[in-house]
Amino acid sequence: MTDPPSASTATGPAAPIRVLLVDDQALLRMGFALVLGAEADLEVVGEAGDGRTALEQVAALRPDVVLMDVRMPGMNGIEATARVVAEHPTTRVLILTTFDLDEYAFAALRAGASGFLLKDARPAELVTAIRTVASGDAVVAPRVTRRMLEMFADHLPRTADTPSATGMDPRVAELTPRELEVLRAVAEGLSNAEIAGRLFLSEATVKTHVGRILAKLHVRDRVQAVVLAYETGLVGR
């Protein structure tokens, strides 16, 4: 009788993170593919040179992460990002941009992207960013997120919804006072460790609060939570 497989054999190695490269410059796609191909846990499953082709590739290949350029002919990366997020909620989008304060990249964050990465990022940064996004987190450093939001705050319309009984936007009215404190701190660009120090909490407790905030706000990650904090006026401009 054959012995049952061990746990490691039964489960096997973790499946590689499937990545789709979207950029209208073939040389850039080639460079990214070479970098990612050297990593055992990453697999480039396809490429696209415009947003419409990207949507077709996402539907056919179901990648875990899409590296998405924003400025492309035809359907740009912003529209493509919104479509990917709406139609394929398990696929994460990582925006590729030339400038760290590119308003197109900011618009893509509002459309549902999980962060952005500069095209001249070092290979290690690219690899780390993809792994981070695939794990369900955002790759934009909190302080960078804040600088982007402050730069383009005028493009964020305040909500036209009727305030709740607390005088607060209905989208954040369900948060507890402590959760509101944590959300404001996140929007200020503080890390979990920094929030823990400010509020005299453990990092684990802060992480729990952040998870509950994301669930209550129905957003995918910290980036989207910060955008919402600005949209609702929770954070002053």
Short mmCIF file of C-alpha atoms in Angstrom, two decimals:
data_model
loop_
_atom_site.label_atom_id
_atom_site.label_comp_id
_atom_site.label_asym_id
_atom_site.label_seq_id
_atom_site.Cartn_x
_atom_site.Cartn_y
_atom_site.Cartn_z
CA MET A 1 0.00 0.00 0.00
CA THR A 2 1.36 3.39 -0.98
CA ASP A 3 2.04 5.78 1.85
CA PRO A 4 -0.09 8.95 1.80
CA PRO A 5 1.74 12.02 0.56
CA SER A 6 3.21 14.38 3.10
CA ALA A 7 1.61 17.74 3.67
CA SER A 8 4.24 19.51 1.60
CA THR A 9 3.85 16.99 -1.23
CA ALA A 10 0.07 17.07 -1.07
CA THR A 11 -0.15 20.82 -1.22
CA GLY A 12 2.82 21.32 -3.52
CA PRO A 13 4.62 24.61 -3.98
CA ALA A 14 2.56 27.78 -4.07
CA ALA A 15 1.35 28.68 -7.54
CA PRO A 16 3.30 31.55 -9.10
CA ILE A 17 1.76 35.01 -9.24
CA ARG A 18 0.36 35.46 -12.74
CA VAL A 19 1.19 38.87 -14.22
CA LEU A 20 -0.13 40.65 -17.32
CA LEU A 21 2.04 43.44 -18.77
CA VAL A 22 0.20 46.36 -20.36
CA ASP A 23 2.22 49.14 -22.01
CA ASP A 24 2.28 50.56 -25.51
CA GLN A 25 6.09 50.39 -25.58
CA ALA A 26 7.26 46.90 -26.53
CA LEU A 27 10.78 47.49 -25.21
CA LEU A 28 9.43 48.34 -21.76
CA ARG A 29 7.28 45.22 -21.76
CA MET A 30 10.34 43.19 -22.74
CA GLY A 31 12.37 44.69 -19.91
CA PHE A 32 9.69 44.01 -17.34
CA ALA A 33 9.28 40.46 -18.63
CA LEU A 34 13.01 39.78 -18.27
CA VAL A 35 13.01 41.04 -14.68
CA LEU A 36 9.92 39.09 -13.66
CA GLY A 37 11.00 35.96 -15.50
CA ALA A 38 14.00 35.66 -13.20
CA GLU A 39 11.71 35.21 -10.17
CA ALA A 40 10.48 31.70 -9.37
CA ASP A 41 7.22 32.94 -7.84
CA LEU A 42 6.26 35.26 -10.73
CA GLU A 43 5.00 34.32 -14.16
CA VAL A 44 4.28 36.69 -17.06
CA VAL A 45 1.21 35.18 -18.70
CA GLY A 46 0.62 37.78 -21.38
CA GLU A 47 1.17 41.26 -22.78
CA ALA A 48 -0.98 44.02 -24.25
CA GLY A 49 -0.25 47.35 -25.90
CA ASP A 50 -3.52 49.12 -25.18
CA GLY A 51 -6.43 49.04 -22.76
CA ARG A 52 -8.89 47.20 -24.96
CA THR A 53 -6.46 44.37 -25.63
CA ALA A 54 -5.67 44.31 -21.92
CA LEU A 55 -9.34 43.68 -21.09
CA GLU A 56 -9.43 40.80 -23.56
CA GLN A 57 -6.27 39.34 -22.05
CA VAL A 58 -7.55 39.67 -18.48
CA ALA A 59 -10.76 37.86 -19.42
CA ALA A 60 -8.85 35.08 -21.17
CA LEU A 61 -5.88 34.67 -18.83
CA ARG A 62 -7.25 35.72 -15.40
CA PRO A 63 -3.95 37.18 -14.12
CA ASP A 64 -3.45 37.95 -10.45
CA VAL A 65 -1.82 41.31 -11.15
CA VAL A 66 -1.92 43.67 -14.12
CA LEU A 67 0.94 46.13 -14.62
CA MET A 68 -1.02 48.91 -16.33
CA ASP A 69 0.34 51.90 -18.20
CA VAL A 70 -1.99 54.91 -18.13
CA ARG A 71 -1.17 56.72 -21.35
CA MET A 72 -1.96 54.44 -24.26
CA PRO A 73 -3.72 54.82 -27.62
CA GLY A 74 -7.39 53.91 -27.80
CA MET A 75 -8.65 52.87 -24.39
CA ASN A 76 -6.29 54.35 -21.81
CA GLY A 77 -5.22 52.75 -18.57
CA ILE A 78 -7.73 54.62 -16.45
CA GLU A 79 -10.77 53.27 -18.27
CA ALA A 80 -9.17 49.85 -18.52
CA THR A 81 -8.44 49.83 -14.78
CA ALA A 82 -12.04 50.68 -13.93
CA ARG A 83 -13.27 47.88 -16.19
CA VAL A 84 -10.83 45.33 -14.78
CA VAL A 85 -11.75 46.17 -11.19
CA ALA A 86 -15.48 46.01 -11.95
CA GLU A 87 -15.43 42.86 -14.09
CA HIS A 88 -12.60 40.90 -12.44
CA PRO A 89 -12.53 41.78 -8.72
CA THR A 90 -9.84 39.22 -7.89
CA THR A 91 -7.37 40.79 -10.33
CA ARG A 92 -5.26 43.61 -8.90
CA VAL A 93 -4.05 46.55 -10.96
CA LEU A 94 -0.67 48.18 -10.41
CA ILE A 95 -0.32 51.46 -12.33
CA LEU A 96 2.84 52.24 -14.27
CA THR A 97 3.64 55.92 -14.55
CA THR A 98 6.52 58.16 -15.55
CA PHE A 99 6.01 60.72 -12.80
CA ASP A 100 5.14 60.07 -9.16
CA LEU A 101 2.56 62.87 -9.20
CA ASP A 102 0.98 62.02 -12.52
CA GLU A 103 -2.68 63.01 -12.35
CA TYR A 104 -3.52 60.13 -14.66
CA ALA A 105 -2.09 57.72 -12.13
CA PHE A 106 -4.14 59.42 -9.43
CA ALA A 107 -7.30 59.01 -11.51
CA ALA A 108 -6.48 55.34 -11.91
CA LEU A 109 -6.20 54.97 -8.13
CA ARG A 110 -9.67 56.41 -7.84
CA ALA A 111 -10.79 53.94 -10.50
CA GLY A 112 -9.74 51.08 -8.24
CA ALA A 113 -6.05 50.44 -8.79
CA SER A 114 -4.14 49.11 -5.80
CA GLY A 115 -1.23 51.48 -6.21
CA PHE A 116 1.29 52.86 -8.63
CA LEU A 117 4.88 52.28 -9.57
CA LEU A 118 7.37 54.45 -11.42
CA LYS A 119 8.57 53.02 -14.72
CA ASP A 120 12.17 53.60 -13.67
CA ALA A 121 11.74 51.64 -10.43
CA ARG A 122 14.56 49.27 -9.56
CA PRO A 123 13.94 45.58 -10.38
CA ALA A 124 13.69 44.71 -6.69
CA GLU A 125 11.03 47.40 -6.21
CA LEU A 126 9.03 46.08 -9.14
CA VAL A 127 9.12 42.52 -7.82
CA THR A 128 8.22 43.58 -4.27
CA ALA A 129 5.36 45.75 -5.53
CA ILE A 130 3.83 42.87 -7.48
CA ARG A 131 4.08 40.52 -4.52
CA THR A 132 2.55 43.12 -2.22
CA VAL A 133 -0.40 43.80 -4.52
CA ALA A 134 -0.97 40.08 -5.07
CA SER A 135 -1.16 39.59 -1.29
CA GLY A 136 -4.06 42.04 -1.13
CA ASP A 137 -2.27 45.14 0.10
CA ALA A 138 -1.49 48.43 -1.60
CA VAL A 139 1.97 49.32 -2.85
CA VAL A 140 1.83 53.09 -2.61
CA ALA A 141 3.75 54.23 0.44
CA PRO A 142 1.36 56.11 2.75
CA ARG A 143 3.29 59.38 2.52
CA VAL A 144 3.41 59.20 -1.26
CA THR A 145 -0.33 58.57 -1.29
CA ARG A 146 -0.86 61.64 0.82
CA ARG A 147 1.29 63.82 -1.46
CA MET A 148 -0.70 62.66 -4.47
CA LEU A 149 -4.00 63.37 -2.75
CA GLU A 150 -2.90 66.80 -1.63
CA MET A 151 -1.62 67.65 -5.09
CA PHE A 152 -4.92 66.74 -6.71
CA ALA A 153 -7.34 67.46 -3.86
CA ASP A 154 -9.20 69.98 -6.01
CA HIS A 155 -10.20 67.15 -8.34
CA LEU A 156 -11.95 65.35 -5.47
CA PRO A 157 -15.58 66.49 -5.29
CA ARG A 158 -17.12 66.54 -1.88
CA THR A 159 -20.08 64.24 -1.55
CA ALA A 160 -23.51 65.58 -2.42
CA ASP A 161 -25.21 63.04 -0.19
CA THR A 162 -27.33 64.14 2.73
CA PRO A 163 -25.30 64.07 5.95
CA SER A 164 -26.22 61.52 8.57
CA ALA A 165 -27.60 62.36 12.00
CA THR A 166 -24.04 62.79 13.21
CA GLY A 167 -23.38 65.43 10.57
CA MET A 168 -20.92 63.04 8.94
CA ASP A 169 -20.93 61.66 5.44
CA PRO A 170 -23.01 58.45 5.41
CA ARG A 171 -20.11 56.49 3.95
CA VAL A 172 -18.04 56.95 7.11
CA ALA A 173 -20.82 57.38 9.66
CA GLU A 174 -20.76 53.68 10.59
CA LEU A 175 -17.18 53.83 11.79
CA THR A 176 -16.58 53.88 15.52
CA PRO A 177 -14.72 56.85 17.06
CA ARG A 178 -11.57 54.75 17.28
CA GLU A 179 -11.89 53.63 13.66
CA LEU A 180 -12.30 57.26 12.61
CA GLU A 181 -9.10 58.08 14.47
CA VAL A 182 -7.28 55.27 12.70
CA LEU A 183 -8.64 56.28 9.28
CA ARG A 184 -7.55 59.88 9.78
CA ALA A 185 -4.10 58.65 10.75
CA VAL A 186 -3.92 56.42 7.68
CA ALA A 187 -4.92 59.41 5.54
CA GLU A 188 -2.16 61.45 7.14
CA GLY A 189 0.32 58.95 5.80
CA LEU A 190 1.14 57.09 9.00
CA SER A 191 2.16 53.45 8.96
CA ASN A 192 0.58 50.90 11.30
CA ALA A 193 3.55 51.21 13.65
CA GLU A 194 3.25 54.99 13.73
CA ILE A 195 -0.50 54.81 14.32
CA ALA A 196 0.08 52.35 17.15
CA GLY A 197 2.52 54.76 18.78
CA ARG A 198 0.21 57.73 18.44
CA LEU A 199 -2.91 55.96 19.72
CA PHE A 200 -1.13 53.78 22.31
CA LEU A 201 -2.24 50.56 20.63
CA SER A 202 -0.45 47.44 19.51
CA GLU A 203 0.31 47.06 15.81
CA ALA A 204 -1.91 43.99 15.74
CA THR A 205 -4.82 46.04 17.08
CA VAL A 206 -4.21 48.75 14.48
CA LYS A 207 -4.16 46.11 11.75
CA THR A 208 -7.48 44.78 13.03
CA HIS A 209 -8.97 48.27 12.99
CA VAL A 210 -7.74 48.86 9.45
CA GLY A 211 -9.30 45.59 8.31
CA ARG A 212 -12.65 46.55 9.83
CA ILE A 213 -12.45 50.01 8.26
CA LEU A 214 -11.88 48.53 4.81
CA ALA A 215 -14.80 46.14 5.29
CA LYS A 216 -17.19 48.86 6.48
CA LEU A 217 -16.21 51.26 3.72
CA HIS A 218 -16.38 48.49 1.09
CA VAL A 219 -12.95 49.39 -0.27
CA ARG A 220 -10.16 47.05 -1.31
CA ASP A 221 -7.12 48.57 0.36
CA ARG A 222 -5.60 51.51 2.22
CA VAL A 223 -5.27 53.60 -0.93
CA GLN A 224 -8.99 53.46 -1.59
CA ALA A 225 -9.71 54.22 2.07
CA VAL A 226 -7.53 57.34 1.93
CA VAL A 227 -9.24 58.53 -1.25
CA LEU A 228 -12.61 58.07 0.48
CA ALA A 229 -11.39 59.98 3.54
CA TYR A 230 -10.62 62.95 1.31
CA GLU A 231 -13.82 62.62 -0.73
CA THR A 232 -16.00 62.65 2.36
CA GLY A 233 -14.22 65.60 3.95
CA LEU A 234 -13.03 63.49 6.87
CA VAL A 235 -9.57 64.84 6.14
CA GLY A 236 -9.34 68.60 5.59
CA ARG A 237 -8.00 70.07 2.42
#
